[in-house]
Coordinates of C-alpha atoms in Angstrom, one line a residue:
Chain A
M10 CA 44.0 -39.5 -27.5
S11 CA 44.2 -38.7 -31.5
W12 CA 44.2 -41.0 -34.3
R13 CA 46.3 -41.2 -37.3
A14 CA 44.3 -41.5 -40.6
G15 CA 45.0 -45.4 -41.8
Q16 CA 45.6 -46.3 -38.3
R17 CA 43.8 -49.9 -37.5
I18 CA 40.2 -49.8 -35.4
D19 CA 40.9 -52.8 -33.4
D20 CA 40.0 -53.6 -30.1
A21 CA 43.4 -52.5 -28.4
A22 CA 43.3 -49.3 -29.9
L23 CA 39.9 -48.9 -28.7
N24 CA 40.3 -49.7 -25.1
L25 CA 43.2 -47.9 -24.4
R26 CA 41.0 -44.9 -25.5
G27 CA 38.4 -46.1 -22.7
T28 CA 38.7 -45.1 -18.9
Q29 CA 39.6 -47.7 -17.4
Y30 CA 38.3 -48.6 -13.9
V31 CA 38.7 -50.7 -10.6
I32 CA 36.1 -51.0 -7.6
K33 CA 37.1 -52.5 -4.5
P34 CA 34.6 -55.6 -3.9
S35 CA 35.1 -55.9 -0.4
S36 CA 36.8 -54.1 2.5
T37 CA 40.2 -54.7 3.5
D38 CA 41.4 -54.9 7.4
R39 CA 45.0 -54.3 7.9
S40 CA 46.2 -54.1 11.6
S41 CA 49.9 -53.3 13.6
T42 CA 51.7 -52.2 10.1
V43 CA 52.9 -49.0 9.4
T44 CA 54.8 -50.4 5.8
P45 CA 52.7 -49.4 3.0
T46 CA 51.7 -52.4 0.8
N47 CA 49.8 -53.1 -2.3
D48 CA 46.1 -52.8 -1.8
P49 CA 44.8 -56.2 -3.2
D50 CA 42.1 -54.5 -5.7
L51 CA 43.3 -51.2 -6.3
S52 CA 45.5 -52.1 -9.0
L53 CA 45.1 -51.5 -12.7
S54 CA 47.6 -52.7 -15.7
L55 CA 48.2 -50.0 -18.0
D56 CA 50.1 -49.6 -21.3
P57 CA 52.8 -47.3 -22.0
G58 CA 51.5 -43.4 -22.9
L59 CA 50.7 -40.8 -20.4
W60 CA 47.7 -41.1 -18.2
E61 CA 45.5 -39.1 -15.6
I62 CA 45.1 -41.6 -12.8
E63 CA 42.9 -41.0 -9.6
I64 CA 41.8 -42.4 -6.6
G65 CA 39.0 -42.3 -4.2
I66 CA 39.9 -43.7 -1.0
Y67 CA 37.1 -44.4 1.9
Y68 CA 38.8 -45.5 4.8
S69 CA 37.9 -45.8 8.5
S70 CA 39.9 -47.1 11.8
A71 CA 39.2 -48.9 15.1
T72 CA 41.1 -45.8 16.9
A73 CA 42.4 -42.1 16.4
A74 CA 45.6 -43.7 16.4
A75 CA 45.4 -46.1 13.5
G76 CA 44.5 -43.4 10.7
I77 CA 45.8 -44.3 7.0
R78 CA 48.9 -43.7 5.3
T79 CA 49.3 -44.1 1.0
I80 CA 52.0 -44.1 -1.6
W81 CA 51.6 -45.0 -5.4
T82 CA 53.5 -48.1 -6.6
T83 CA 54.3 -47.7 -10.2
P84 CA 56.6 -50.0 -12.6
A85 CA 59.9 -49.0 -12.4
D86 CA 60.8 -47.3 -15.2
A87 CA 57.3 -45.2 -14.8
S88 CA 57.7 -41.4 -13.7
L89 CA 54.8 -38.8 -12.0
V90 CA 54.6 -36.2 -14.9
S91 CA 52.8 -34.1 -11.7
L92 CA 52.5 -34.6 -7.9
R93 CA 49.9 -36.5 -6.8
A94 CA 47.2 -33.9 -5.8
C95 CA 46.5 -35.1 -2.8
S96 CA 43.1 -34.2 -0.5
G97 CA 41.5 -35.6 2.5
P98 CA 41.5 -35.0 6.2
G99 CA 44.7 -34.2 8.3
S100 CA 46.9 -36.0 9.6
V101 CA 45.6 -35.9 13.7
S102 CA 42.1 -35.4 12.5
T103 CA 39.8 -38.0 14.6
D104 CA 36.4 -37.5 13.1
R105 CA 35.0 -37.5 9.9
L106 CA 32.7 -34.5 10.3
S107 CA 35.6 -32.1 11.8
T108 CA 37.0 -29.3 9.3
Q109 CA 40.6 -30.3 9.3
A110 CA 41.1 -30.8 5.7
R111 CA 44.4 -30.0 3.4
L112 CA 45.8 -30.5 0.3
I113 CA 49.1 -31.3 -0.8
G114 CA 51.3 -32.3 -3.6
Q115 CA 53.6 -36.0 -3.0
V116 CA 55.5 -37.5 -5.0
A117 CA 54.8 -41.4 -5.8
S118 CA 56.5 -42.8 -2.7
G119 CA 55.9 -39.8 -0.5
E120 CA 53.7 -41.4 2.1
V121 CA 50.5 -39.1 2.7
T122 CA 48.5 -39.6 6.1
Y123 CA 45.2 -38.8 7.1
G124 CA 43.9 -39.0 10.2
H125 CA 40.2 -41.0 11.4
G126 CA 38.5 -41.9 14.8
N127 CA 35.0 -42.8 14.4
G128 CA 35.9 -46.4 14.6
L129 CA 35.4 -48.9 11.8
G130 CA 32.4 -48.0 9.5
N131 CA 32.4 -44.3 9.7
A132 CA 34.2 -44.0 6.3
A133 CA 36.1 -40.8 5.8
G134 CA 37.1 -39.7 1.9
A135 CA 40.2 -38.8 0.4
T136 CA 40.9 -38.1 -3.1
E137 CA 44.6 -38.4 -5.1
S138 CA 45.1 -37.8 -8.6
A139 CA 48.3 -37.6 -11.0
L140 CA 49.7 -37.5 -14.5
V141 CA 51.7 -40.8 -14.8
R142 CA 54.1 -42.0 -17.5
I143 CA 54.4 -45.6 -18.3
V144 CA 57.1 -46.7 -20.5
T145 CA 56.9 -50.5 -20.0
A146 CA 53.2 -51.4 -19.7
G147 CA 52.5 -52.5 -16.4
S148 CA 50.6 -51.9 -13.0
V149 CA 50.2 -48.9 -10.6
A150 CA 48.7 -49.7 -7.2
L151 CA 47.3 -47.4 -4.1
A152 CA 49.7 -49.0 -1.1
W153 CA 48.6 -48.2 2.0
A154 CA 48.8 -49.3 5.8
Q155 CA 48.4 -47.5 9.2
R156 CA 49.1 -44.2 10.1
T157 CA 50.3 -45.4 13.4
S158 CA 50.5 -48.7 13.9
D159 CA 47.8 -50.0 16.1
V160 CA 46.3 -53.5 17.0
G161 CA 42.9 -51.8 16.6
A162 CA 42.3 -52.3 12.7
T163 CA 42.4 -49.7 9.8
R164 CA 39.4 -50.4 7.1
L165 CA 39.9 -49.6 2.9
H166 CA 36.4 -49.8 2.2
A167 CA 34.4 -51.8 -0.6
G168 CA 33.7 -49.3 -3.4
A169 CA 37.1 -47.6 -3.0
W170 CA 37.8 -47.0 -6.7
M171 CA 40.4 -46.1 -8.9
R172 CA 40.1 -44.8 -12.3
A173 CA 42.8 -44.3 -15.1
E174 CA 42.4 -42.1 -18.8
W175 CA 44.9 -42.0 -21.4
I176 CA 46.1 -39.0 -22.2
E177 CA 48.7 -39.4 -25.0
E178 CA 51.1 -41.8 -26.3
Chain B
M1 CA 26.8 -34.2 -38.2
S2 CA 26.3 -35.0 -34.1
T3 CA 25.3 -31.8 -32.1
H4 CA 25.1 -34.3 -28.7
A5 CA 28.4 -35.7 -28.7
P6 CA 30.3 -37.4 -27.0
W7 CA 27.6 -39.6 -28.4
W8 CA 27.5 -41.0 -32.1
V9 CA 24.4 -41.0 -34.4
A10 CA 23.4 -42.7 -37.6
G11 CA 25.4 -41.0 -40.6
D12 CA 28.4 -39.6 -38.5
R13 CA 31.9 -40.2 -40.8
L14 CA 34.5 -41.6 -38.8
T15 CA 37.0 -39.3 -39.3
T16 CA 40.5 -39.0 -37.5
A17 CA 39.2 -35.9 -35.7
A18 CA 35.4 -37.8 -34.9
P19 CA 36.6 -39.7 -32.2
A20 CA 39.3 -37.2 -31.3
A21 CA 36.4 -34.5 -30.5
R22 CA 34.7 -36.7 -28.1
Q23 CA 37.9 -37.1 -25.9
A24 CA 38.8 -35.2 -23.0
R25 CA 42.1 -32.5 -23.7
F26 CA 44.8 -32.0 -21.4
A27 CA 47.4 -29.9 -21.0
Y28 CA 50.1 -30.1 -18.7
K29 CA 53.2 -27.8 -17.7
P30 CA 57.0 -29.6 -18.9
A31 CA 58.6 -27.2 -16.6
A32 CA 57.6 -24.7 -13.7
T33 CA 57.6 -21.2 -13.9
T34 CA 58.2 -18.4 -11.3
R35 CA 56.8 -15.1 -11.6
T36 CA 57.2 -11.8 -9.4
S37 CA 53.8 -9.6 -10.1
A38 CA 50.5 -9.2 -8.8
T39 CA 49.0 -8.7 -12.3
A40 CA 47.6 -12.1 -13.4
T41 CA 48.6 -13.4 -16.7
D42 CA 48.1 -16.3 -18.4
D43 CA 49.9 -19.1 -17.9
P44 CA 52.6 -20.3 -20.9
D45 CA 51.4 -24.0 -20.8
L46 CA 48.2 -24.1 -19.2
L47 CA 45.7 -23.0 -22.2
L48 CA 43.2 -25.3 -24.1
S49 CA 41.3 -24.2 -27.3
L50 CA 37.9 -25.5 -27.2
P51 CA 35.3 -25.6 -30.0
A52 CA 31.7 -24.3 -29.2
G53 CA 29.9 -26.6 -27.1
M54 CA 29.6 -27.3 -23.0
W55 CA 32.6 -28.5 -21.7
Q56 CA 33.6 -29.9 -18.0
L57 CA 36.9 -27.9 -17.1
S58 CA 39.2 -29.1 -14.1
A59 CA 42.8 -28.0 -13.0
R60 CA 45.3 -29.2 -10.7
L61 CA 47.7 -26.8 -9.8
F62 CA 50.9 -27.0 -7.7
Y63 CA 52.1 -23.9 -6.4
G64 CA 55.1 -22.4 -3.8
A65 CA 55.5 -18.9 -2.4
T66 CA 57.1 -17.2 0.3
T67 CA 56.6 -15.3 3.3
G68 CA 56.9 -12.1 1.2
S69 CA 55.0 -13.1 -1.9
K70 CA 52.3 -15.2 0.4
G71 CA 50.7 -17.3 -2.1
I72 CA 49.2 -17.4 -5.5
K73 CA 46.1 -15.7 -7.1
V74 CA 44.5 -17.6 -9.7
G75 CA 41.6 -16.8 -12.5
W76 CA 40.5 -18.3 -15.4
G77 CA 40.8 -16.9 -19.0
F78 CA 38.3 -17.0 -22.2
T79 CA 38.7 -15.2 -25.1
V80 CA 34.7 -15.4 -25.3
P81 CA 32.9 -14.9 -22.2
P82 CA 31.3 -18.2 -21.6
T83 CA 27.5 -18.6 -21.2
G84 CA 26.7 -19.9 -17.6
V85 CA 25.0 -23.6 -17.3
Q86 CA 27.4 -23.1 -13.9
P87 CA 28.0 -19.6 -13.6
E88 CA 30.8 -19.9 -11.2
R89 CA 33.6 -22.1 -11.1
I90 CA 34.8 -23.8 -8.0
G91 CA 37.9 -23.3 -6.3
F92 CA 39.1 -25.8 -3.5
G93 CA 42.2 -25.2 -2.0
P94 CA 44.2 -23.6 1.0
T95 CA 42.8 -20.2 2.4
S96 CA 44.4 -17.0 1.2
T97 CA 46.0 -16.6 4.6
S98 CA 47.6 -20.3 4.8
T99 CA 50.9 -20.5 5.4
N100 CA 51.8 -24.2 5.0
R101 CA 50.7 -26.8 3.1
I102 CA 50.4 -29.2 6.4
N103 CA 47.7 -26.0 7.3
T104 CA 43.9 -27.7 7.3
N105 CA 43.2 -24.4 6.3
V106 CA 40.9 -25.2 3.4
Q107 CA 38.5 -23.0 1.3
T108 CA 35.9 -24.4 -0.9
R109 CA 34.7 -21.7 -3.3
G110 CA 32.7 -20.4 -6.0
T111 CA 34.0 -17.8 -7.6
A112 CA 32.2 -15.6 -10.7
V113 CA 34.1 -15.8 -14.4
T114 CA 32.9 -12.5 -16.1
S115 CA 36.5 -12.5 -18.0
T116 CA 36.1 -11.0 -21.3
A117 CA 40.0 -11.6 -22.3
I118 CA 42.9 -14.0 -21.5
A119 CA 44.7 -11.2 -20.0
S120 CA 42.0 -9.6 -17.7
P121 CA 40.4 -12.4 -15.4
T122 CA 38.2 -11.1 -13.1
P123 CA 37.8 -12.1 -10.4
A124 CA 40.7 -14.0 -9.2
R125 CA 40.8 -16.2 -5.9
L126 CA 44.1 -15.9 -3.3
Y127 CA 45.2 -19.1 -2.2
G128 CA 48.1 -19.3 0.8
N129 CA 51.3 -20.9 1.0
D130 CA 54.7 -19.4 2.1
D131 CA 56.6 -22.3 3.1
G132 CA 59.4 -22.2 -0.1
L133 CA 59.0 -22.0 -3.8
T134 CA 59.3 -25.7 -4.0
S135 CA 57.1 -26.7 -1.3
Y136 CA 54.1 -27.1 -3.3
A137 CA 50.5 -26.6 -2.2
V138 CA 47.5 -27.8 -4.4
I139 CA 44.2 -26.4 -5.7
I140 CA 42.0 -28.1 -7.5
E141 CA 39.3 -25.5 -9.8
D142 CA 36.5 -27.2 -11.4
G143 CA 33.6 -25.9 -14.1
L144 CA 30.9 -26.5 -16.5
F145 CA 30.5 -24.1 -18.9
S146 CA 28.8 -23.1 -22.3
L147 CA 31.0 -21.7 -24.9
A148 CA 29.4 -20.2 -27.8
L149 CA 32.2 -20.4 -30.2
E150 CA 35.3 -21.3 -30.5
T151 CA 37.4 -19.9 -27.3
T152 CA 40.5 -20.4 -25.6
W153 CA 40.7 -21.1 -22.0
S154 CA 43.6 -20.2 -19.7
I155 CA 45.2 -20.8 -16.2
T156 CA 46.1 -16.9 -15.5
W157 CA 48.0 -16.6 -12.3
A158 CA 50.3 -14.2 -10.5
E159 CA 51.6 -13.5 -6.9
H160 CA 49.6 -13.3 -3.7
T161 CA 51.0 -10.3 -3.0
V162 CA 53.5 -8.7 -5.1
H163 CA 57.3 -9.7 -3.6
A164 CA 61.1 -9.8 -5.5
D165 CA 60.8 -13.6 -4.2
G166 CA 58.4 -14.9 -6.4
T167 CA 55.7 -17.4 -6.8
Q168 CA 55.9 -20.5 -8.4
L169 CA 53.4 -22.9 -10.5
G170 CA 55.3 -25.8 -10.5
A171 CA 56.1 -28.5 -13.2
G172 CA 53.2 -31.4 -13.9
S173 CA 50.6 -28.8 -12.7
W174 CA 47.4 -29.6 -15.5
I175 CA 44.3 -28.9 -17.0
K176 CA 41.4 -30.8 -18.6
A177 CA 38.5 -30.2 -20.5
R178 CA 36.0 -33.0 -21.2
P179 CA 33.6 -32.4 -24.0
I180 CA 29.7 -32.9 -22.3
V181 CA 27.7 -31.4 -25.6
L182 CA 29.6 -30.1 -29.2
L183 CA 27.9 -27.8 -31.5
E184 CA 30.2 -27.9 -34.3
A185 CA 30.1 -30.3 -36.9
T186 CA 32.9 -33.6 -36.5

């Protein structure tokens, strides 16, 4: 975050130090798939450096089988300095009101599954956060699919968000 | 001088230090640490020196233990006792008897912060995990505290239960301090 004496205060240097956000403008539904693909909205283009990234995941599924699974997509030469700290309903949770929460540390490509079963529209919440080292500028995205393939859809709700805060060069 | 950073006021000098003082501060573990004691001491990496002011403090801790050590004991250390905007820190993590990171045994609890020295964090909070030293479970802790003087904040920790197997705090565990109000000139 630090500034150097004599450093030019231009738009790029100032913007790098501002927190970056993206918020899903509308919901996305997916069905009959367990292969995570990038969400069309939850992606941020980041400059080189160390970043704290956090994602707020609001999701629902039509059936108890569907649920959701998530991974992170990063540039090829990027690395996670920390694990993803993933908190949310357990994989077999069927009700967002149940006390089935858990916390798991997972690598970027490690799939984390969260359960649901209240039907589309009753969103459960999960959060994931990690420190990520970006070497070559590129995008970090949330990729997701269903926990178990089901013709009943899994929905990532409008308002789900992603935040990135620059820590250091 | 600004007494309400991160806001700027007319007359503030734009030095290299002034904008940095308004940004969040981070520390993270470059390598894992393993301990074989149940007496909590400050982590060698997870500590930050903070100027006087109000701070939002946050931690993400990745830890592993065995059936012998049972988990981790976590406290917050302050070289100067904080004054309470929020008298307790909030701990969100596996219960003290949880045995596996996949368990849905989660506690969300407030724990008083009354420590007066880094080496004596009291009280501490116990989180369970006996799935192995590198099969990490996760703890999220947060707090909002006012510091009257420059203070070093640290994560202090030890084994849940003393055992030769040890408890490990993983590389990449990190802490963040965001200034809400700064009381010193920048």
